[in-house]
Amino acid sequence: MMPSPPEVEIVDFSKRFGAVQALDAVSVRFTAGRMHALLGENGAGKSTLVKCLMGYYQADAGHILVDRQRRAIAHPYDAHALGLGMVYQHFTLVPQMSVAENFVLGRERLPAVLDWAAEHAALREFMARMPFRLELRRLVATLAAGEKQKLEILKQLYLGRQFLVLDEPTSVLTPGEADEVLGEMRRLADAGELTVILITHKLREVMEFAQDVTILRGGKVVARIDVADASEQRLAAMMFGQSHNTAKPELASRAGLSANYLEIEHLHALGDRGTAAVAGASLAVRSGEIVGIAGVSGNGQKELVEVLAGQREAESGNLRVAGRTFNGTRRELEQYGVSLLTEEPLANAAVRPMSVMENLSLRQFDQPPLARGRFVLDRRAMRPFAEDLIRRYGIRTASLFARLDTLSGGNIQRTVLARELSRDVRLLIMHNPCVGLDAAAVAEIRGQIMRARERGAAILLISEDLDEILDLSDRVLVMAAGRISHETDRASADRYEIGRHMAQGRLSA
Ligand SMILES: Nc1ncnc2c1ncn2[C@@H]1O[C@H](COP(=O)(O)OP(=O)(O)OP(=O)(O)O)[C@@H](O)[C@H]1O
Ligand SMILES: [Mg+2]
């Protein structure tokens, strides 16, 4: 028999980081066995609130009641001992270990000698009960982002946590996967086995799966309502106050398109497991055109982007930019005006310990001259440039000089996008660019992508968000099992038909 999930109440939490009052006397009660949503724009204080609850940060003031008793949570271990678990906005898995090892090593207390046969048997039995599965022997490094997210959630359930905080769990999942994961969380809540705190920017998910909503703005609770009494519009109004723009960009028709700027022919590349990941993909993108690639994660998108970025070698096939062979070297990226935005910006496209200003100004952040300090940073030139980007992209930071990793998840993403979109790009390649951004930021970023297109850039948009693909693309391709299996232009794009081709890809589990 499972014990019932704990009821958790946060009373008067305040937390300040330097000049930023991240939380200001926040009180919330999470009724046991329900699904609660925490909403708020980028930087509102959502992650800070749950990190204080989990003992990852210490609140400056306030206390926590678990089942109506006051509890001190000074460290994540204390939270775990009370049955509280969390899936963080950034991954916490060990990439060089298998799925099974990540499950087992997630435990706080490990026996001196592990009985792997018994562990595997227990894991198989656990997996069989779960609605989504992962191959236990796979190396975590080879999992696509959506698969890692599922593993993070499964790990918490395996550890027996009955109060689970999910910080933007679906930002890397497809709509179908997100529904599957959230549906399962809600089912467990309804069965009285779990209390769920869901942080998300997707109002549809809140309306569909959550029961209670708390809205934060500027570190304060601005509303607590029952989802039954809410609407998406009302929630958005409460999140942003009055002034926000979520209008969809207008697509002007593109008569007389120019020549192909990017050409990919019969590309083959292996995945981390040595099996075919990109299996004969061919496509072309013209200047002034947005080509969207839809698909379920794990169908070769990650590897395709890595080949384009020069981070993975192709087995065969041709890559051309501006009619010339392209290998994704630094020099070529510079020469052809190529900007690449891969998944997980904090891991792949930013330098954590550097300031916001430096991250905005860097273009070749990982090149040795800079890393060795030989690069001379012209701070006087950087400053107005960085200030302008911060204003235009609404980046919320304590100052220009704050370390990038002190920004909220959405603000880190904005910083990387601001830098890349402010360049004079001729080819822009983006993988899930709007993950984790609030509606106002999404509108801004989409506007910037459209402006890059108007300036004549060739744009390849790879996204697991089908709505994003359909809103922005002149042409829509579907990538399934490593190749382009379907193509349609915007005018005749049919969501159902595209979904059908997406579903014929490899299942990521
Ligand atoms: N470790 C830290 N040091 C300094 N400032 C921080 C730190 N963590 C958070 N902040 C600041 O606190 C504020 C709230 O950040 P938080 O991460 O809680 O936002 P959020 O609501 O989760 O936003 P997002 O939707 O972008 O993830 C932000 O202004 C952020 O820059
Ligand atoms: Mg956050």
Coordinates of C-alpha atoms and ligand atoms in Angstrom, one line a residue:
M1 CA 0.0 0.0 0.0
M2 CA 1.2 3.4 -0.9
P3 CA 1.0 6.0 1.9
S4 CA -1.0 9.1 0.8
P5 CA 0.9 12.0 -0.6
P6 CA 1.9 14.9 1.7
E7 CA 0.1 18.2 1.9
V8 CA 2.5 21.0 1.6
E9 CA 2.0 24.6 2.5
I10 CA 4.5 27.5 1.9
V11 CA 4.0 30.4 4.3
D12 CA 5.4 33.9 3.6
F13 CA 8.4 32.9 1.6
S14 CA 10.8 35.8 0.7
K15 CA 14.1 35.5 -1.2
R16 CA 16.4 38.2 -2.4
F17 CA 19.4 37.9 -4.8
G18 CA 21.4 41.1 -4.6
A19 CA 19.1 43.8 -5.9
V20 CA 16.4 41.4 -7.1
Q21 CA 13.5 40.5 -4.8
A22 CA 12.8 37.1 -6.4
L23 CA 10.1 36.2 -3.9
D24 CA 8.1 38.6 -1.7
A25 CA 6.0 37.0 1.0
V26 CA 4.7 34.2 -1.1
S27 CA 2.2 31.8 0.5
V28 CA 0.7 28.8 -1.3
R29 CA -1.1 25.7 -0.1
F30 CA -0.8 22.6 -2.2
T31 CA -3.8 20.4 -1.4
A32 CA -2.8 16.7 -1.4
G33 CA -3.7 14.6 -4.4
R34 CA -4.3 17.5 -6.8
M35 CA -2.4 19.0 -9.7
H36 CA -1.4 22.6 -9.1
A37 CA -0.1 24.9 -11.8
L38 CA 2.4 27.7 -11.1
L39 CA 2.2 30.4 -13.7
G40 CA 4.1 33.6 -14.4
E41 CA 6.2 35.4 -17.0
N42 CA 9.9 34.7 -17.4
G43 CA 11.6 35.8 -14.2
A44 CA 8.4 35.9 -12.1
G45 CA 10.0 33.7 -9.4
K46 CA 8.5 30.3 -10.1
S47 CA 11.7 28.3 -10.1
T48 CA 13.0 30.2 -7.1
L49 CA 9.9 29.3 -5.1
V50 CA 10.2 25.6 -5.7
K51 CA 13.9 25.6 -5.3
C52 CA 13.5 27.1 -1.8
L53 CA 10.8 24.5 -1.0
M54 CA 13.2 21.7 -2.1
G55 CA 16.1 23.0 0.1
Y56 CA 18.1 23.9 -3.0
Y57 CA 18.0 27.5 -1.8
Q58 CA 17.3 28.9 1.6
A59 CA 14.4 31.4 1.8
D60 CA 15.3 34.6 3.7
A61 CA 12.0 34.4 5.6
G62 CA 9.0 32.2 5.8
H63 CA 8.4 28.5 6.7
I64 CA 7.1 25.3 5.3
L65 CA 4.3 23.0 6.7
V66 CA 4.2 19.4 5.6
D67 CA 1.0 17.7 6.7
R68 CA 0.4 20.7 8.9
Q69 CA 3.6 20.3 10.8
R70 CA 6.4 22.9 10.5
R71 CA 9.5 21.3 8.9
A72 CA 12.9 22.7 8.3
I73 CA 14.2 21.9 4.8
A74 CA 17.9 22.9 4.8
H75 CA 19.0 20.6 2.0
P76 CA 17.4 18.6 -0.8
Y77 CA 18.0 15.5 1.3
D78 CA 15.5 16.9 3.9
A79 CA 13.0 17.4 1.1
H80 CA 13.5 13.9 -0.2
A81 CA 13.1 12.4 3.2
L82 CA 9.7 14.0 3.4
G83 CA 8.8 12.5 0.0
L84 CA 9.2 15.7 -2.0
G85 CA 10.9 15.4 -5.4
M86 CA 11.6 17.7 -8.3
V87 CA 12.4 17.6 -11.9
Y88 CA 14.5 20.6 -12.7
Q89 CA 14.4 22.9 -15.7
H90 CA 17.8 21.8 -16.8
F91 CA 18.8 18.1 -16.9
T92 CA 20.4 16.5 -13.9
L93 CA 21.2 13.1 -15.4
V94 CA 24.7 11.6 -15.7
P95 CA 25.2 11.4 -19.5
Q96 CA 27.9 8.8 -19.5
M97 CA 25.8 6.3 -17.7
S98 CA 23.0 4.0 -18.7
V99 CA 19.3 4.7 -18.0
A100 CA 19.4 1.9 -15.4
E101 CA 22.4 3.4 -13.7
N102 CA 20.8 6.8 -13.5
F103 CA 17.8 5.2 -11.8
V104 CA 19.8 3.4 -9.2
L105 CA 22.3 6.1 -8.6
G106 CA 19.5 8.6 -8.0
R107 CA 19.1 7.1 -4.6
E108 CA 20.5 8.9 -1.6
R109 CA 21.7 5.8 0.2
L110 CA 23.4 3.2 -1.8
P111 CA 24.5 -0.2 -0.5
A112 CA 28.2 -0.8 -0.6
V113 CA 27.7 -3.6 -3.2
L114 CA 25.0 -3.3 -5.7
D115 CA 23.1 -6.4 -6.9
W116 CA 22.7 -5.4 -10.5
A117 CA 20.6 -8.4 -11.4
A118 CA 18.1 -7.6 -8.7
E119 CA 18.2 -3.9 -9.6
H120 CA 17.5 -4.7 -13.2
A121 CA 14.6 -7.0 -12.3
A122 CA 13.1 -4.4 -10.1
L123 CA 13.5 -1.8 -12.8
R124 CA 11.9 -3.9 -15.4
E125 CA 9.0 -4.6 -13.2
F126 CA 8.7 -0.8 -12.5
M127 CA 8.9 0.1 -16.2
A128 CA 6.2 -2.4 -17.1
R129 CA 3.8 -0.5 -14.9
M130 CA 4.7 2.9 -16.4
P131 CA 2.9 4.4 -19.4
F132 CA 6.1 5.5 -21.1
R133 CA 9.2 3.3 -21.3
L134 CA 12.9 3.7 -21.9
E135 CA 15.4 1.0 -22.8
L136 CA 17.4 0.4 -19.6
R137 CA 20.7 -0.2 -21.2
R138 CA 20.9 2.9 -23.3
L139 CA 23.5 5.5 -22.5
V140 CA 21.8 8.8 -21.3
A141 CA 24.1 10.8 -23.7
T142 CA 22.3 9.2 -26.6
L143 CA 18.8 10.1 -25.5
A144 CA 17.0 12.9 -27.2
A145 CA 15.8 15.8 -25.0
G146 CA 12.2 14.4 -24.8
E147 CA 13.5 11.1 -23.6
K148 CA 15.7 12.6 -21.0
Q149 CA 12.7 14.5 -19.6
K150 CA 10.8 11.2 -19.4
L151 CA 13.7 9.6 -17.6
E152 CA 13.8 12.5 -15.1
I153 CA 10.2 12.0 -14.3
L154 CA 10.4 8.2 -14.1
K155 CA 13.4 8.5 -11.8
Q156 CA 11.4 10.5 -9.3
L157 CA 8.5 8.0 -9.3
Y158 CA 11.0 5.2 -9.0
L159 CA 12.4 6.9 -5.9
G160 CA 8.9 6.8 -4.4
R161 CA 8.4 10.6 -4.3
Q162 CA 4.7 11.4 -3.8
F163 CA 5.0 15.2 -4.1
L164 CA 6.5 16.0 -7.4
V165 CA 7.5 19.4 -8.7
L166 CA 7.8 19.6 -12.5
D167 CA 9.6 22.7 -13.7
E168 CA 8.6 23.1 -17.4
P169 CA 8.5 19.3 -18.0
T170 CA 6.9 19.5 -21.4
S171 CA 9.1 22.2 -23.0
V172 CA 11.1 19.5 -24.7
L173 CA 8.2 17.1 -25.4
T174 CA 6.0 17.0 -28.4
P175 CA 2.3 17.9 -27.8
G176 CA 1.5 14.2 -27.9
E177 CA 4.3 13.3 -25.5
A178 CA 3.3 16.2 -23.2
D179 CA -0.3 15.0 -23.1
E180 CA 0.9 11.5 -22.3
V181 CA 3.1 12.6 -19.5
L182 CA 0.7 15.1 -17.9
G183 CA -2.2 12.7 -18.4
E184 CA -0.3 10.1 -16.4
M185 CA 0.6 12.6 -13.7
R186 CA -3.1 13.6 -13.4
R187 CA -4.2 10.0 -13.3
L188 CA -1.7 9.3 -10.4
A189 CA -3.1 12.4 -8.6
D190 CA -6.7 11.3 -9.1
A191 CA -5.7 7.9 -7.8
G192 CA -4.5 9.6 -4.6
E193 CA -0.9 8.6 -5.1
L194 CA 0.7 11.9 -6.0
T195 CA 0.5 15.7 -5.5
V196 CA 1.9 17.5 -8.6
I197 CA 3.2 21.1 -9.0
L198 CA 3.4 21.9 -12.6
I199 CA 5.3 25.0 -13.9
T200 CA 4.6 25.7 -17.5
H201 CA 4.1 28.5 -20.0
K202 CA 1.5 26.5 -21.9
L203 CA -1.9 27.6 -20.9
R204 CA -3.6 24.8 -22.8
E205 CA -1.8 22.3 -20.5
V206 CA -3.0 24.2 -17.4
M207 CA -6.6 24.3 -18.6
E208 CA -6.5 20.6 -19.6
F209 CA -4.6 19.0 -16.7
A210 CA -4.3 21.2 -13.7
Q211 CA -6.9 21.7 -11.0
D212 CA -5.6 24.7 -9.1
V213 CA -3.5 27.7 -10.4
T214 CA -1.3 30.2 -8.6
I215 CA 0.0 33.1 -10.6
L216 CA 3.2 34.9 -9.7
R217 CA 4.3 38.3 -11.0
G218 CA 7.4 40.1 -9.8
G219 CA 7.9 37.7 -6.9
K220 CA 4.4 38.1 -5.5
V221 CA 1.2 36.0 -5.7
V222 CA -1.2 37.9 -7.9
A223 CA -4.0 35.3 -8.1
R224 CA -5.0 31.9 -6.8
I225 CA -7.9 30.3 -8.8
D226 CA -9.6 27.1 -9.6
V227 CA -9.0 26.0 -13.2
A228 CA -12.6 25.3 -13.5
D229 CA -13.2 29.1 -13.2
A230 CA -10.4 30.1 -15.6
S231 CA -9.9 30.7 -19.3
E232 CA -6.6 31.0 -21.2
Q233 CA -7.3 34.6 -21.8
R234 CA -7.9 35.3 -18.2
L235 CA -4.8 33.5 -17.2
A236 CA -2.7 35.4 -19.7
A237 CA -4.1 38.8 -18.5
M238 CA -3.2 37.9 -15.0
M239 CA 0.3 36.8 -15.9
F240 CA 1.3 39.8 -17.9
G241 CA -0.9 42.5 -16.5
Q242 CA -2.2 44.5 -19.5
S243 CA 0.5 45.0 -21.9
H244 CA 1.6 42.0 -23.8
N245 CA 1.6 41.1 -27.4
T246 CA 1.0 37.5 -28.5
A247 CA -0.2 38.3 -32.0
K248 CA 1.0 35.9 -34.6
P249 CA 3.4 37.3 -37.2
E250 CA 2.0 37.9 -40.6
L251 CA 3.6 36.0 -43.4
A252 CA 4.0 38.0 -46.5
S253 CA 3.9 36.0 -49.7
R254 CA 7.3 35.3 -51.2
A255 CA 7.1 35.6 -54.9
G256 CA 10.3 35.3 -56.9
L257 CA 12.4 33.5 -54.3
S258 CA 16.2 33.4 -54.8
A259 CA 18.6 30.5 -55.1
N260 CA 19.2 27.7 -52.6
Y261 CA 21.5 28.9 -49.9
L262 CA 21.6 25.6 -48.0
E263 CA 21.6 22.3 -49.7
I264 CA 21.6 18.9 -48.1
E265 CA 21.8 15.8 -50.3
H266 CA 21.5 12.2 -49.3
L267 CA 23.0 12.9 -45.9
H268 CA 23.8 9.9 -43.7
A269 CA 25.1 10.1 -40.1
L270 CA 25.4 7.7 -37.2
G271 CA 23.9 8.4 -33.8
D272 CA 25.8 8.0 -30.5
R273 CA 24.9 4.3 -30.5
G274 CA 26.5 3.7 -33.8
T275 CA 23.2 3.1 -35.6
A276 CA 21.9 5.2 -38.5
A277 CA 20.4 8.4 -37.2
V278 CA 20.3 10.6 -40.3
A279 CA 19.5 8.1 -43.1
G280 CA 19.5 9.8 -46.5
A281 CA 18.0 13.2 -45.7
S282 CA 17.8 15.7 -48.6
L283 CA 16.5 19.2 -48.4
A284 CA 17.2 22.8 -49.6
V285 CA 16.5 26.2 -48.1
R286 CA 16.5 29.4 -50.3
S287 CA 17.5 32.8 -49.1
G288 CA 14.4 34.6 -47.8
E289 CA 12.6 31.4 -46.9
I290 CA 11.7 29.6 -43.7
V291 CA 11.7 25.9 -44.0
G292 CA 10.3 24.1 -41.0
I293 CA 11.1 20.5 -40.1
A294 CA 8.4 18.9 -38.0
G295 CA 9.0 15.5 -36.3
V296 CA 9.0 13.5 -33.1
S297 CA 12.2 13.9 -31.2
G298 CA 14.7 11.1 -31.7
N299 CA 14.2 10.9 -35.5
G300 CA 17.6 12.3 -36.4
Q301 CA 17.0 16.0 -35.8
K302 CA 19.6 16.3 -33.1
E303 CA 22.2 14.6 -35.3
L304 CA 21.3 16.6 -38.4
V305 CA 21.9 19.8 -36.5
E306 CA 25.1 18.5 -35.1
V307 CA 26.4 17.7 -38.6
L308 CA 25.5 21.2 -39.7
A309 CA 27.3 22.6 -36.7
G310 CA 30.4 20.6 -37.5
Q311 CA 30.0 18.6 -34.3
R312 CA 29.3 15.3 -35.9
E313 CA 30.8 13.7 -38.9
A314 CA 28.6 12.7 -41.8
E315 CA 29.0 9.1 -43.2
S316 CA 28.1 10.2 -46.7
G317 CA 26.2 12.8 -48.6
N318 CA 26.7 16.4 -49.6
L319 CA 26.3 19.7 -47.7
R320 CA 26.5 22.9 -49.5
V321 CA 26.2 26.5 -48.5
A322 CA 26.1 29.2 -51.1
G323 CA 26.9 26.5 -53.6
R324 CA 30.1 25.5 -51.9
T325 CA 31.0 22.4 -49.9
F326 CA 30.3 23.0 -46.2
N327 CA 31.8 21.3 -43.2
G328 CA 30.6 23.4 -40.4
T329 CA 34.0 24.7 -39.4
R330 CA 34.3 28.0 -37.5
R331 CA 35.7 29.7 -40.5
E332 CA 32.9 28.6 -42.7
L333 CA 30.3 29.6 -40.2
E334 CA 31.8 33.1 -40.1
Q335 CA 32.4 33.3 -43.8
Y336 CA 28.8 32.3 -44.8
G337 CA 27.0 34.2 -42.0
V338 CA 25.7 31.0 -40.5
S339 CA 24.1 31.2 -37.0
L340 CA 23.2 27.9 -35.3
L341 CA 21.0 27.5 -32.2
T342 CA 21.1 24.0 -30.8
E343 CA 19.0 22.6 -28.0
E344 CA 19.7 23.4 -24.4
P345 CA 21.3 26.8 -24.8
L346 CA 22.9 27.0 -21.4
A347 CA 24.8 23.8 -22.2
N348 CA 25.6 24.4 -25.8
A349 CA 25.6 28.1 -26.6
A350 CA 26.5 30.1 -23.5
V351 CA 29.2 30.4 -21.0
R352 CA 27.7 30.0 -17.5
P353 CA 30.2 31.9 -15.4
M354 CA 30.4 34.8 -17.7
S355 CA 28.3 37.9 -17.5
V356 CA 25.2 38.6 -19.4
M357 CA 27.0 41.4 -21.3
E358 CA 29.9 39.1 -22.3
N359 CA 27.5 36.4 -23.4
L360 CA 25.6 38.9 -25.5
S361 CA 28.8 40.1 -27.1
L362 CA 30.5 36.8 -27.7
R363 CA 30.3 35.1 -31.1
Q364 CA 33.1 32.6 -30.8
F365 CA 32.7 31.9 -27.1
D366 CA 34.3 28.5 -27.2
Q367 CA 37.4 29.4 -29.2
P368 CA 40.8 29.1 -27.6
P369 CA 41.9 32.7 -28.0
L370 CA 39.1 33.8 -25.8
A371 CA 39.3 30.9 -23.4
R372 CA 43.0 31.6 -22.9
G373 CA 42.4 35.3 -22.3
R374 CA 44.3 36.4 -25.4
F375 CA 41.1 37.9 -26.9
V376 CA 40.9 41.5 -25.9
L377 CA 37.4 42.3 -24.8
D378 CA 36.4 45.8 -25.7
R379 CA 34.1 46.5 -22.8
R380 CA 33.3 50.0 -23.8
A381 CA 31.9 48.9 -27.1
M382 CA 30.1 46.0 -25.6
R383 CA 28.1 48.0 -23.1
P384 CA 25.7 50.0 -25.3
F385 CA 25.3 47.0 -27.6
A386 CA 24.4 44.7 -24.7
E387 CA 22.1 47.3 -23.1
D388 CA 20.2 47.7 -26.4
L389 CA 19.7 43.9 -26.7
I390 CA 18.5 43.6 -23.1
R391 CA 15.9 46.3 -23.7
R392 CA 14.7 45.0 -27.0
Y393 CA 14.4 41.4 -25.9
G394 CA 13.1 42.2 -22.5
I395 CA 15.9 40.2 -20.8
R396 CA 15.4 40.3 -17.0
T397 CA 18.7 40.6 -15.3
A398 CA 19.9 42.3 -12.1
S399 CA 22.6 44.0 -14.2
L400 CA 24.8 43.8 -17.3
F401 CA 27.4 42.2 -15.1
A402 CA 25.3 39.4 -13.5
R403 CA 26.5 35.9 -14.3
L404 CA 24.4 34.3 -17.0
D405 CA 23.5 31.3 -14.8
T406 CA 21.8 33.5 -12.3
L407 CA 19.1 34.4 -14.8
S408 CA 15.8 32.5 -15.0
G409 CA 15.6 29.7 -17.6
G410 CA 13.6 31.8 -20.1
N411 CA 15.9 34.8 -19.7
I412 CA 19.0 32.6 -20.5
Q413 CA 17.2 31.5 -23.7
R414 CA 16.4 35.1 -24.6
T415 CA 20.0 36.1 -24.1
V416 CA 21.3 33.5 -26.5
L417 CA 18.6 34.2 -29.1
A418 CA 19.2 38.0 -28.8
R419 CA 22.9 37.5 -29.6
E420 CA 22.3 35.2 -32.6
L421 CA 19.4 37.1 -34.0
S422 CA 21.3 40.4 -33.7
R423 CA 24.0 39.2 -36.1
D424 CA 23.9 39.8 -39.8
V425 CA 22.9 36.2 -40.5
R426 CA 22.5 34.7 -44.0
L427 CA 21.7 31.2 -42.8
L428 CA 19.9 30.7 -39.5
I429 CA 19.5 27.1 -38.2
M430 CA 17.5 26.7 -35.0
H431 CA 16.4 23.7 -33.0
N432 CA 13.4 24.3 -30.7
P433 CA 14.2 28.0 -30.2
C434 CA 11.2 29.0 -28.1
V435 CA 11.3 26.2 -25.5
G436 CA 10.6 27.6 -22.1
L437 CA 9.8 31.2 -23.2
D438 CA 6.6 32.9 -22.0
A439 CA 4.1 34.1 -24.6
A440 CA 5.4 37.6 -24.8
A441 CA 9.0 36.4 -25.5
V442 CA 7.7 33.9 -28.0
A443 CA 6.0 36.7 -29.9
E444 CA 9.2 38.8 -29.8
I445 CA 11.4 35.9 -31.0
R446 CA 9.1 35.0 -33.8
G447 CA 9.0 38.6 -34.9
Q448 CA 12.8 38.6 -35.0
I449 CA 12.9 35.4 -37.0
M450 CA 10.4 36.9 -39.5
R451 CA 12.6 40.0 -39.8
A452 CA 15.7 37.9 -40.5
R453 CA 13.7 36.3 -43.3
E454 CA 12.6 39.7 -44.6
R455 CA 16.3 40.7 -44.7
G456 CA 16.9 37.7 -46.9
A457 CA 18.2 35.1 -44.5
A458 CA 17.7 31.4 -45.3
I459 CA 16.1 29.9 -42.2
L460 CA 15.9 26.2 -41.2
L461 CA 13.6 25.8 -38.2
I462 CA 13.6 22.4 -36.6
S463 CA 11.0 22.2 -33.9
E464 CA 8.9 19.6 -32.1
D465 CA 6.3 22.3 -31.7
L466 CA 4.0 21.7 -34.7
D467 CA 2.1 25.0 -34.1
E468 CA 5.4 26.9 -34.3
I469 CA 6.3 25.2 -37.5
L470 CA 2.9 25.9 -39.0
D471 CA 2.9 29.5 -37.9
L472 CA 6.3 30.4 -39.3
S473 CA 7.2 28.1 -42.2
D474 CA 6.9 28.8 -45.9
R475 CA 7.5 25.1 -46.5
V476 CA 6.9 22.3 -44.0
L477 CA 9.0 19.1 -44.1
V478 CA 8.5 16.1 -41.8
M479 CA 11.6 14.2 -40.6
A480 CA 10.9 10.6 -39.7
A481 CA 13.4 7.8 -39.2
G482 CA 16.3 10.0 -40.3
R483 CA 14.9 11.2 -43.6
I484 CA 12.5 13.8 -45.0
S485 CA 9.3 11.8 -45.5
H486 CA 6.9 14.5 -46.4
E487 CA 6.9 18.0 -47.8
T488 CA 4.2 20.6 -48.3
D489 CA 4.0 24.3 -48.8
R490 CA 2.3 26.6 -46.2
A491 CA -0.9 27.1 -48.2
S492 CA -1.7 23.4 -48.4
A493 CA -0.2 22.3 -45.1
D494 CA -2.6 19.9 -43.4
R495 CA -2.1 19.3 -39.7
Y496 CA -3.6 15.9 -39.8
E497 CA -1.5 14.8 -42.8
I498 CA 1.7 16.1 -41.2
G499 CA 0.8 14.4 -37.9
R500 CA 0.3 11.1 -39.7
H501 CA 3.8 11.4 -41.3
M502 CA 5.3 12.3 -37.9
A503 CA 3.8 9.3 -36.3
Q504 CA 5.5 7.0 -38.8
G505 CA 8.9 8.0 -37.4
R506 CA 10.8 6.0 -34.9
L507 CA 9.2 6.0 -31.5
S508 CA 11.5 7.7 -29.1
A509 CA 10.9 5.1 -26.4
Ligands
LIG1 N1 21.0 32.2 -8.2 C1 20.6 33.5 -8.5 N2 21.3 34.6 -8.4 C2 20.8 35.8 -8.7 N3 19.6 36.0 -9.2 C3 18.8 34.9 -9.4 C4 19.2 33.6 -9.0 N4 18.2 32.8 -9.3 C5 17.2 33.5 -9.7 N5 17.5 34.8 -9.8 C6 16.6 35.9 -10.2 O1 15.4 35.8 -9.6 C7 14.3 36.2 -10.5 C8 13.3 35.0 -10.5 O2 13.9 34.0 -11.2 P1 13.2 32.5 -11.4 O3 14.3 31.6 -12.0 O4 12.6 32.1 -10.2 O5 12.1 32.9 -12.5 P2 11.1 31.9 -13.3 O6 9.7 32.4 -12.9 O7 11.4 30.5 -13.0 O8 11.3 32.3 -14.8 P3 11.4 31.4 -16.2 O9 10.0 31.2 -16.7 O10 12.2 32.2 -17.1 O11 12.0 30.1 -15.8 C9 15.0 36.5 -11.8 O12 15.1 37.9 -11.9 C10 16.3 35.9 -11.7 O13 17.3 36.5 -12.5
MG2 MG 12.1 29.0 -14.2

